Each structure stands twice: as structure tokens, then as C-alpha cells.
PDB file of C-alpha atoms in Angstrom:
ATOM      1  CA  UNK A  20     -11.581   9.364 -11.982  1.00 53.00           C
ATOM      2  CA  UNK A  21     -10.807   6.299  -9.552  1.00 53.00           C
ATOM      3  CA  UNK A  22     -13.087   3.827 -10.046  1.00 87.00           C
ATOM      4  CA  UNK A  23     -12.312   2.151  -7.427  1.00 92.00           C
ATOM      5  CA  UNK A  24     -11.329   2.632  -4.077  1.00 94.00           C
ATOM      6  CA  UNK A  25      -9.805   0.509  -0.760  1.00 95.00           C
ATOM      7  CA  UNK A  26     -10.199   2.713   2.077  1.00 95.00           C
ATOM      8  CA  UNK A  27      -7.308   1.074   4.257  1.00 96.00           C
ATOM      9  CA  UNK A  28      -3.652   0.812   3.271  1.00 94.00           C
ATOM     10  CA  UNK A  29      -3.569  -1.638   5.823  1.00 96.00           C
ATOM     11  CA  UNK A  30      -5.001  -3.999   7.928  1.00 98.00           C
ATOM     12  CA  UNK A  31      -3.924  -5.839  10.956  1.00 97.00           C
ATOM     13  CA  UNK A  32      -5.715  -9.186  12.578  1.00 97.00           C
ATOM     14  CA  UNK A  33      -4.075 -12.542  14.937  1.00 98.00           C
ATOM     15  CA  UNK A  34      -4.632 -15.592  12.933  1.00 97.00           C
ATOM     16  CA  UNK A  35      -7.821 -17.241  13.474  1.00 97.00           C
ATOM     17  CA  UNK A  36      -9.754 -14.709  13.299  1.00 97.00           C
ATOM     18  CA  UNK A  37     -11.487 -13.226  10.529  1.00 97.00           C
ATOM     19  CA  UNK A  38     -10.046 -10.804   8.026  1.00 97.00           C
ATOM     20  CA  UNK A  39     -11.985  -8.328   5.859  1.00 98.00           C
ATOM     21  CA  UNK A  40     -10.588  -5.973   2.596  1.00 98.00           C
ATOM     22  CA  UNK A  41     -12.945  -3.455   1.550  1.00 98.00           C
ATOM     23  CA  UNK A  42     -13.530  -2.018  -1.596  1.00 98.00           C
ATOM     24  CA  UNK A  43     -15.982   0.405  -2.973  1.00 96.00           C
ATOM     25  CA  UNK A  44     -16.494   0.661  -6.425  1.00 94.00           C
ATOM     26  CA  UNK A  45     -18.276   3.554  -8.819  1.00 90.00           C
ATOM     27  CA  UNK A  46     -18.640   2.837 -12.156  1.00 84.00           C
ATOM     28  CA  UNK A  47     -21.668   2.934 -14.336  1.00 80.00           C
ATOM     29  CA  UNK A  48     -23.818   0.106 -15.324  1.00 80.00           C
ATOM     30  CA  UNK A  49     -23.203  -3.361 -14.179  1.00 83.00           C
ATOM     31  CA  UNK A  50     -20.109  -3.677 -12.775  1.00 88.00           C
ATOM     32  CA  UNK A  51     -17.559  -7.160 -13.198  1.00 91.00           C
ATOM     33  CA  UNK A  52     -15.413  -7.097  -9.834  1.00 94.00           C
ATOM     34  CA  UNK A  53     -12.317  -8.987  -8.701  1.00 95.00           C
ATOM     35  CA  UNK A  54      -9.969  -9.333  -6.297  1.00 97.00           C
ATOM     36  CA  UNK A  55      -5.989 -10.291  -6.679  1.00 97.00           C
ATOM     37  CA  UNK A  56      -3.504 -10.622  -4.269  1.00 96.00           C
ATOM     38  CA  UNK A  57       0.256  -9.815  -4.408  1.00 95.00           C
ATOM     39  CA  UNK A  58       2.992 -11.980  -2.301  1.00 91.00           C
ATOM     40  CA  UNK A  59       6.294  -9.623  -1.837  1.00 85.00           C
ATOM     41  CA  UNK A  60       7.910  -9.975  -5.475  1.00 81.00           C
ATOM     42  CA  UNK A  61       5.884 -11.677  -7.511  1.00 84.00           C
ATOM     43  CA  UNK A  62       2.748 -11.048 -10.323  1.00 86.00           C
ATOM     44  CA  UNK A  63      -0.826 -10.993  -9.140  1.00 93.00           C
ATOM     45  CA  UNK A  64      -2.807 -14.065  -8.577  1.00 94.00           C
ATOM     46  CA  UNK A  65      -6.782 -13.623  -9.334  1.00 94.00           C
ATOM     47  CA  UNK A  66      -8.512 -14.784  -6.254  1.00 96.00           C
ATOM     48  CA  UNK A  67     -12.031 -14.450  -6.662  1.00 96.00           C
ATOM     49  CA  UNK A  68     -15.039 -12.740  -9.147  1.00 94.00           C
ATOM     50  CA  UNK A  69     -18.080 -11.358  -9.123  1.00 94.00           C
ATOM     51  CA  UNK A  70     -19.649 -11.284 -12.592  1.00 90.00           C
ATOM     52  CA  UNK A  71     -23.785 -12.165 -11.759  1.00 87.00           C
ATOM     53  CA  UNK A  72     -26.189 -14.247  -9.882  1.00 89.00           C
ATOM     54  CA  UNK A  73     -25.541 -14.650  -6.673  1.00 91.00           C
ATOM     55  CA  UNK A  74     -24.176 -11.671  -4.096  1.00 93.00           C
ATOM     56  CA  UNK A  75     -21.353 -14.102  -2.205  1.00 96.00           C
ATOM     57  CA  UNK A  76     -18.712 -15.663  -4.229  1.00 96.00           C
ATOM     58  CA  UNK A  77     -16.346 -17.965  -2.760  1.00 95.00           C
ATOM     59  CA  UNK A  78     -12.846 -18.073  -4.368  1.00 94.00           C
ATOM     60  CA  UNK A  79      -9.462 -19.777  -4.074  1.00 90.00           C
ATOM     61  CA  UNK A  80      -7.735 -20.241  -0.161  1.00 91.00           C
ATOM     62  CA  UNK A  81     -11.180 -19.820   2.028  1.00 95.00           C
ATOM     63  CA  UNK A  82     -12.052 -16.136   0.697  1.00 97.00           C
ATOM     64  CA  UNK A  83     -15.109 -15.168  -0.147  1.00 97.00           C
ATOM     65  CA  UNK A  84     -16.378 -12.060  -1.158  1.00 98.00           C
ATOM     66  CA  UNK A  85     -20.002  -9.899  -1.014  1.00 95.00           C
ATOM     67  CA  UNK A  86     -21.368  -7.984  -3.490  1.00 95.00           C
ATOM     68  CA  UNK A  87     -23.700  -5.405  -2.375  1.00 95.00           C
ATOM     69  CA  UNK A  88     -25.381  -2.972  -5.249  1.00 92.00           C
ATOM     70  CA  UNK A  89     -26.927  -1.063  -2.991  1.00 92.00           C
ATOM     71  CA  UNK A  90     -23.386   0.111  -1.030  1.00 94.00           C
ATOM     72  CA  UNK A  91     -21.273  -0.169  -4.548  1.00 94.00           C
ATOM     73  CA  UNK A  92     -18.836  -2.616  -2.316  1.00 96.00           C
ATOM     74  CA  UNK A  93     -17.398  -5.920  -3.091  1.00 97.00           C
ATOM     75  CA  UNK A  94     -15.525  -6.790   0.253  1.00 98.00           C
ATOM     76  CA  UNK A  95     -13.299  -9.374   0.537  1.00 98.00           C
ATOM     77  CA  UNK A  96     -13.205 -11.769   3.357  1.00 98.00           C
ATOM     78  CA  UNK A  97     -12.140 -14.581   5.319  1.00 97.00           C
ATOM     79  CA  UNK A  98     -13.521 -16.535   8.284  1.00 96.00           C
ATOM     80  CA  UNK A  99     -10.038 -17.391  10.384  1.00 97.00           C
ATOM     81  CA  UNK A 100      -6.686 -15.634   8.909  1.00 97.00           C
ATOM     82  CA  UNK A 101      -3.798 -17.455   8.542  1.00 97.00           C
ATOM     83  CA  UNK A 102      -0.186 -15.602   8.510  1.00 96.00           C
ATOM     84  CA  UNK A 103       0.427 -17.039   5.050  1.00 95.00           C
ATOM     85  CA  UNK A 104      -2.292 -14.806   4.118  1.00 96.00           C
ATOM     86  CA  UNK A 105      -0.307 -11.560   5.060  1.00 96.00           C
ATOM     87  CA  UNK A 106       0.146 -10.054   1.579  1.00 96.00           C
ATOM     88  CA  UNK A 107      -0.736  -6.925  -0.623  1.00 96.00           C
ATOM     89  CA  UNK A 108      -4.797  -7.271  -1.928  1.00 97.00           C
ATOM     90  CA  UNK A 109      -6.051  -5.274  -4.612  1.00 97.00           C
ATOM     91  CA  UNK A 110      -9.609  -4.841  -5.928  1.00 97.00           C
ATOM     92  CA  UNK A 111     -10.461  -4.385  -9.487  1.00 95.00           C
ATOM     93  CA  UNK A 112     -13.538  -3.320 -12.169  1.00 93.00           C
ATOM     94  CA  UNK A 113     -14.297  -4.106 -14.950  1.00 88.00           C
ATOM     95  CA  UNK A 114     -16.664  -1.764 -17.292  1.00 78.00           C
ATOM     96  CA  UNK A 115     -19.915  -3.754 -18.676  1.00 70.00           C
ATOM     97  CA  UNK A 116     -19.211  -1.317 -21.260  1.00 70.00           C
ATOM     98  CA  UNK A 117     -15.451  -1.535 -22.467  1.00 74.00           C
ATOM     99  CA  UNK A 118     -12.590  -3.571 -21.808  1.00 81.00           C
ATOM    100  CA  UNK A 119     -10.925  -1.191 -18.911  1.00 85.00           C
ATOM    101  CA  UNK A 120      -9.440  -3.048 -16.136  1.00 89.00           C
ATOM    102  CA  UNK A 121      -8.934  -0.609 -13.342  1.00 91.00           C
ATOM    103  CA  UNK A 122      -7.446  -1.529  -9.644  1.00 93.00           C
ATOM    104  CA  UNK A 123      -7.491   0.170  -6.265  1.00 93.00           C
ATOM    105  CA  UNK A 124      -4.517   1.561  -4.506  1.00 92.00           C
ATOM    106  CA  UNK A 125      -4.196  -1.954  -2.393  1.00 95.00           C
ATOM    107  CA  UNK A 126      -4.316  -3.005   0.844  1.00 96.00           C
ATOM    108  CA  UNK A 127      -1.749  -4.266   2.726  1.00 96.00           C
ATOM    109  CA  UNK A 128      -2.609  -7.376   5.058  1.00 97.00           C
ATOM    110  CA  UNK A 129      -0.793  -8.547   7.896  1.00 97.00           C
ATOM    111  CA  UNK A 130      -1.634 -11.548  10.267  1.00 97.00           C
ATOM    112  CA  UNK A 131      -0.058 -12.408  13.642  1.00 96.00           C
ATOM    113  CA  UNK A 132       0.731 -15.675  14.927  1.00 95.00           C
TER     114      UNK A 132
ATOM    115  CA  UNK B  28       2.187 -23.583 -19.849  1.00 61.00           C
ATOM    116  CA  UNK B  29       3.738 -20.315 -20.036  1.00 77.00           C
ATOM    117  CA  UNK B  30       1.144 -17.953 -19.702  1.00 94.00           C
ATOM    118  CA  UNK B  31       2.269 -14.064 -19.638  1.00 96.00           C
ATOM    119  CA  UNK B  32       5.615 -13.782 -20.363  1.00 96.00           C
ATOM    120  CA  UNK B  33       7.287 -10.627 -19.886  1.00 97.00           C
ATOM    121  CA  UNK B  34      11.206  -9.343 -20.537  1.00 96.00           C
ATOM    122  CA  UNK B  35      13.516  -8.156 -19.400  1.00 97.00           C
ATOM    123  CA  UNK B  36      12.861  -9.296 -15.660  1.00 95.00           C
ATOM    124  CA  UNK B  37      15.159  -6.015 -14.814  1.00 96.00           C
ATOM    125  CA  UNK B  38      16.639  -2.924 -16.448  1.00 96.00           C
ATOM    126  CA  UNK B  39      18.382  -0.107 -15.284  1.00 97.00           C
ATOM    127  CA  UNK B  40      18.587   3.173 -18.139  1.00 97.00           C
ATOM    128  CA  UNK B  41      19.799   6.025 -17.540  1.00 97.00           C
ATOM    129  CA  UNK B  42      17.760   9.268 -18.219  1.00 98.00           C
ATOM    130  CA  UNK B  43      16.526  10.005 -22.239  1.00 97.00           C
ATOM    131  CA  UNK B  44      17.357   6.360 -23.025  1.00 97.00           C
ATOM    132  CA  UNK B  45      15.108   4.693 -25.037  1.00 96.00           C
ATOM    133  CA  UNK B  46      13.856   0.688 -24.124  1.00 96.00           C
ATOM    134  CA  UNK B  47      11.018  -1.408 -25.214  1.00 97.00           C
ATOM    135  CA  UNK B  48       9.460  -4.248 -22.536  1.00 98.00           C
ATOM    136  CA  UNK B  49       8.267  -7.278 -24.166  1.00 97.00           C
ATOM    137  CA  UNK B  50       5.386  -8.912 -23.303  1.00 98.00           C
ATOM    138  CA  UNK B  51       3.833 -12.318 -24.393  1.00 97.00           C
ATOM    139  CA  UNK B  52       1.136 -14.757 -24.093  1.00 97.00           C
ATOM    140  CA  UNK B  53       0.408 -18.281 -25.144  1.00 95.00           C
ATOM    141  CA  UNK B  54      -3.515 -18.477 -24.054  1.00 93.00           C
ATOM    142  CA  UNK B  55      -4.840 -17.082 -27.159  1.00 93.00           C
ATOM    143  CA  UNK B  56      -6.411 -14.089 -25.519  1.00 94.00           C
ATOM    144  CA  UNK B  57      -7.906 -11.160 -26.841  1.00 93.00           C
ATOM    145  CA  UNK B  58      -7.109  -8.333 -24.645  1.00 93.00           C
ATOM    146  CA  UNK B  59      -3.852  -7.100 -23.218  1.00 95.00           C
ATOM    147  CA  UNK B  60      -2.984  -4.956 -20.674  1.00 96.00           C
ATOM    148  CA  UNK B  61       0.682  -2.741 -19.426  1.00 98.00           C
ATOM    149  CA  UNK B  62      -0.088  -1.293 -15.925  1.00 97.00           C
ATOM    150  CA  UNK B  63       2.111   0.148 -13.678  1.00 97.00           C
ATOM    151  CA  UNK B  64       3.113  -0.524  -9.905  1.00 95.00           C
ATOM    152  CA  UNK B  65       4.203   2.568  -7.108  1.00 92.00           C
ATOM    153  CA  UNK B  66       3.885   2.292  -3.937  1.00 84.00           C
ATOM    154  CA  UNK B  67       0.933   3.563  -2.715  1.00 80.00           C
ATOM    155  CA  UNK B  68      -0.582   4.022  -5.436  1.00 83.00           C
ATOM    156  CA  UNK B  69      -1.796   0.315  -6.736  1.00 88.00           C
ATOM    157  CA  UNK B  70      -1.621  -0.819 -10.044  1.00 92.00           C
ATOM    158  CA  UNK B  71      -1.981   2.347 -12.696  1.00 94.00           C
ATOM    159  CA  UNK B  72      -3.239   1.475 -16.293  1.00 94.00           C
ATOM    160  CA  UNK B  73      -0.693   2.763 -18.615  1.00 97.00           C
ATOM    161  CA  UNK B  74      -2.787   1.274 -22.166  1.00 96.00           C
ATOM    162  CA  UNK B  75      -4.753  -1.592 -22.953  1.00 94.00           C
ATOM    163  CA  UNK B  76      -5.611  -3.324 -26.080  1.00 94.00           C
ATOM    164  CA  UNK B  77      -9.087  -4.781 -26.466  1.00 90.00           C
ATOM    165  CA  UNK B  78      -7.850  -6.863 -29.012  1.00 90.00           C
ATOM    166  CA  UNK B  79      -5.623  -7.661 -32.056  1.00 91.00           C
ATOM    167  CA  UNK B  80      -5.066  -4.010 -33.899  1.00 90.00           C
ATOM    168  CA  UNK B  81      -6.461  -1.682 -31.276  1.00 93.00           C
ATOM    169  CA  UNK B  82      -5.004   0.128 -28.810  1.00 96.00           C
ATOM    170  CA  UNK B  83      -6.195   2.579 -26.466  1.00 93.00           C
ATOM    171  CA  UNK B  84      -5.259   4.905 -23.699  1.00 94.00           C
ATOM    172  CA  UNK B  85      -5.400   3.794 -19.926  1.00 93.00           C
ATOM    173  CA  UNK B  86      -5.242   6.148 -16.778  1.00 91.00           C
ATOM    174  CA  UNK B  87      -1.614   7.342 -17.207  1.00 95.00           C
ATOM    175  CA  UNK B  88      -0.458   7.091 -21.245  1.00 97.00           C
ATOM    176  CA  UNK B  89       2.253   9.967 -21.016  1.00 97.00           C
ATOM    177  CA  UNK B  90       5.953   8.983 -21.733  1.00 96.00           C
ATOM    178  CA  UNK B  91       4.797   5.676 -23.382  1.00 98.00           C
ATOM    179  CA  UNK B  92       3.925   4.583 -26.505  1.00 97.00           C
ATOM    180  CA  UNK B  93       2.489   0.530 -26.965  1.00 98.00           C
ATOM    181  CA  UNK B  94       2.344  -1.753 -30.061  1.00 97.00           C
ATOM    182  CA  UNK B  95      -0.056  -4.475 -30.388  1.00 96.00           C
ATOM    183  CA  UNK B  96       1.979  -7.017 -32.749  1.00 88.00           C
ATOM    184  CA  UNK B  97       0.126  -9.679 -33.099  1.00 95.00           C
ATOM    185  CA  UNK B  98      -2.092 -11.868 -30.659  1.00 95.00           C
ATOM    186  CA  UNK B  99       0.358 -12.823 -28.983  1.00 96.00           C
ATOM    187  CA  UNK B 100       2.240 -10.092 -28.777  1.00 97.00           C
ATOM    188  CA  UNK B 101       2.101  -6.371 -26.767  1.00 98.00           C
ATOM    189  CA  UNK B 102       4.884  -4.806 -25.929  1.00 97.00           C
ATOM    190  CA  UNK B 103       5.575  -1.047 -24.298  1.00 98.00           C
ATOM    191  CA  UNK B 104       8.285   1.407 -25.640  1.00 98.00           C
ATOM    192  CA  UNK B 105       9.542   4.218 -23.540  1.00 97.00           C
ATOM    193  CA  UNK B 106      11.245   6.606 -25.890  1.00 93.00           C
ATOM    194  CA  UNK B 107      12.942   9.062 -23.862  1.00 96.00           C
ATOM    195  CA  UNK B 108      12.802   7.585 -19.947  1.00 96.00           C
ATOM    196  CA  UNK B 109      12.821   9.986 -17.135  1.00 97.00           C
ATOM    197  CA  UNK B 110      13.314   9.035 -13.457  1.00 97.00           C
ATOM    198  CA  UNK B 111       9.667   8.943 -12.800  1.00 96.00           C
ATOM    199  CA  UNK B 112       9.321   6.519 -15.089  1.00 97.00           C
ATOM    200  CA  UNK B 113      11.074   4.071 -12.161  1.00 97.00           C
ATOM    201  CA  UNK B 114       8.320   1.866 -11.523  1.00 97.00           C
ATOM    202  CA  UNK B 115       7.489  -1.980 -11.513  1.00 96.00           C
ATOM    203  CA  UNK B 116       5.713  -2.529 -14.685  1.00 97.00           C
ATOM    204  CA  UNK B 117       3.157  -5.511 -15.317  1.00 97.00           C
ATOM    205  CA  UNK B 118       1.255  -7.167 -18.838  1.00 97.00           C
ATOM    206  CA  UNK B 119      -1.854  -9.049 -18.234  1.00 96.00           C
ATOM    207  CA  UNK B 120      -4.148 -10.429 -20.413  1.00 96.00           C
ATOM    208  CA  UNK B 121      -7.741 -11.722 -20.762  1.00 93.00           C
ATOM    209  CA  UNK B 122      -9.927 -13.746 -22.619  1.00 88.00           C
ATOM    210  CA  UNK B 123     -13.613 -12.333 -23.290  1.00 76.00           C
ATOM    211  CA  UNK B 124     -14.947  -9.757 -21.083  1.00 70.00           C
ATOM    212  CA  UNK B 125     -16.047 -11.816 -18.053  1.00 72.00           C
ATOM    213  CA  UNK B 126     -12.961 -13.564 -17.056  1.00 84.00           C
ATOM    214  CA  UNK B 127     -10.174 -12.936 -14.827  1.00 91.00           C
ATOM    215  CA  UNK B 128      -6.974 -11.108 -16.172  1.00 93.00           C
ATOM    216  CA  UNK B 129      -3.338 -13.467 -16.087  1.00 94.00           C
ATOM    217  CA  UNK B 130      -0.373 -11.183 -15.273  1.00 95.00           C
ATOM    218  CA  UNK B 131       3.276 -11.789 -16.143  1.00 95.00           C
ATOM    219  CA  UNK B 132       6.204 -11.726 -13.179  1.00 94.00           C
ATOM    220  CA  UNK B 133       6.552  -7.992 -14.132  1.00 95.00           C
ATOM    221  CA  UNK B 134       9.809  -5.620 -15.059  1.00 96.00           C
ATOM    222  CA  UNK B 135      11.504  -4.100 -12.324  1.00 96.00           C
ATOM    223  CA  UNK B 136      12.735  -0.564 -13.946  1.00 97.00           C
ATOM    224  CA  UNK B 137      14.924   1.576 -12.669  1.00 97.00           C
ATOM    225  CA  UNK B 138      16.224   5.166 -14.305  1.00 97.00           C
ATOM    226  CA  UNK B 139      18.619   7.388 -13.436  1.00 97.00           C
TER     227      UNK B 139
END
């Protein structure tokens, strides 16, 4: 079963303004939640985490991300988009209860001077 | 600083051929990871190893076999590859089970 999920393949935004990635999440107990991204031919970098403690985590490049319980999400954004930010973004879980790493499908970002 | 290092960077086999893909780190981490990459489809996990001598099944195990040879060490074997089997294939690996995982420049595979 997906344990995660990023409901658009793609999104579209003109630099300087803000940029959003969601991703729902449904696993069982307390999740761990990341997010990566993916420039065109290379490995993933880890941007940002959610492990405990406080619902918005900031990460690396401006993003931030909010973790809501309530909505199982974890969405990741970003105040004013920048075209070097156009790449592929992927969401990941962690179990609390095992060591499974599981990612969404991606989401493929795309900002316009 | 190395990190994950993973080889070959590219192979092309033709169909029923057998390859392994070599993967290494030089963190001292306990888990490792082989996922593959489609297109459209994310990042798959193929297996995972918690850590040194275990091994388990991930999301999409058929057609692949892993060994866990050390620390250091995980590498996937493909023993008879098949054209589905074309993918982009990643390692990753982590340290305990709150942090981030590293992933290698990946294995571009093609079979035909």
C-alpha cells in the first residue's frame, strides 16, 4: 500500500511567488517525514525533516515545511520561487516502527522567470 | 568525503544476463537502501537492510536478489535481467532511525 502520496505531478508558479508541494502521508503511529529534491541527472539531496516538536520545520534553500497530524500532510513550501528551484520533489516516511523508507511518486516543479 | 558510492555509473545487458551493482559507503551507517527510479512512478523500494546481516524485502523485490557484505557494503544482483528491469537504480543509506537518508549518483540501466 502507498504510504505516501503527492497529489500533483506537477506544479507551475513565476518566480517570486510562493511555491507549495503537497504530500499526504498514511502510515501508522508516529510518522518521521522528509522531503528530497532531484536536479535533472543527479542523486537526491535531503532538504528538510520532520521528526518531533514543533509543526514547521525550516530546511536548506528557504523551504520550509508543515506538519499537520490532523490532515496526515507534510507540505512543502516556499515564500518567493526562484527558477533554480524548478526540479523533481519527492516526499518520504519513515515507520516509527521499522526501518522502511518509502517515497511518493514526485512532483515535478517548474518556475518562470 | 565520499559518501554513497555506487558502480557502474551505466550498463547496458542484454536480456537473461546476469550483473551485480555495487554500492558503498564510508559514513559508518547502519541501514542501506536499493530503490528504484521510473518515470512516474517515484522512487520504488526494491530491499533494504536495517543493518549489518539483515536484509529484508521492500515494495518491489521480484527479479532481484541483495547481499549485505559488510557495513560498508550492499550491493544488488540481477540474475536473469529482463527489459523491465530498465530503470535508474539508487543506494542510500542512514544512520539511526531519525536521520535523513544519503543517496549515491545512481546506475543508469538499460536491457535489451
Amino acid at each position: 500500500a502507498q504510504s505516501v502520496a503527492q497529489p500533483e505531478d506537477q506544479v507551475n508558479v513565476a518566480e517570486g511567488n510562493p511555491l507549495t508541494v503537497k504530500c499526504t502521508y498514511s502510515v501508522s503511529g508516529n510518522p518521521y517525514l522528509f522531503w528530497y529534491v532531484q536536479y535533472p541527472n543527479r542523486g537526491l539531496q535531503f532538504l528538510l525533516k520532520y521528526i518531533t516538536g514543533d509543526n514547521l520545520v525550516k530546511g536548506s534553500y528557504g523551504f520550509e515545511a508543515e506538519f499537520n497530524k490532523s490532515q496526515t500532510s507534510f507540505h512543502l513550501k516556499k515564500p518567493s520561487a526562484l527558477v533554480s528551484d524548478s526540479a523533481l520533489y519527492f516526499c518520504a516516511v519513515l515507520r516509527s516502527n521499522d526501518y522502511k523508507l518509502s517515497f511518493g511518486a514526485g512532483t515535478t516543479v517548474t518556475v518562470r522567470a | 568525503n565520499a559518501g554513497v558510492t555506487q558502480t557502474p555509473k551505466f550498463q547496458v545487458l542484454k536480456t537473461g544476463q546476469s550483473m551485480t551493482l555495487q554500492c558503498a559507503q564510508d559514513m559508518n551507517h547502519n541501514s542501506m537502501y536499493w530503490y528504484r527510479q521510473d518515470p512516474g512512478m517515484g522512487l520504488r523500494l526494491i530491499y533494504y537492510s536495517a543493518s549489518e546481516g539483515t536484509t529484508d524485502k521492500g515494495e518491489v523485490p521480484n527479479g532481484y536478489n541483495v547481499s549485505r557484505l559488510n557495513k560498508r557494503e550492499f550491493s544488488l544482483r540481477l540474475e536473469s535481467a529482463a527489459p523491465s528491469q530498465t530503470s535508474v537504480y539508487f543506494c542510500a543509506s542512514r544512520e539511526v532511525l531519525r536521520t535523513e537518508a544519503f543517496f549515491g549518483q545512481g546506475t543508469r540501466l538499460t536491457v535489451v
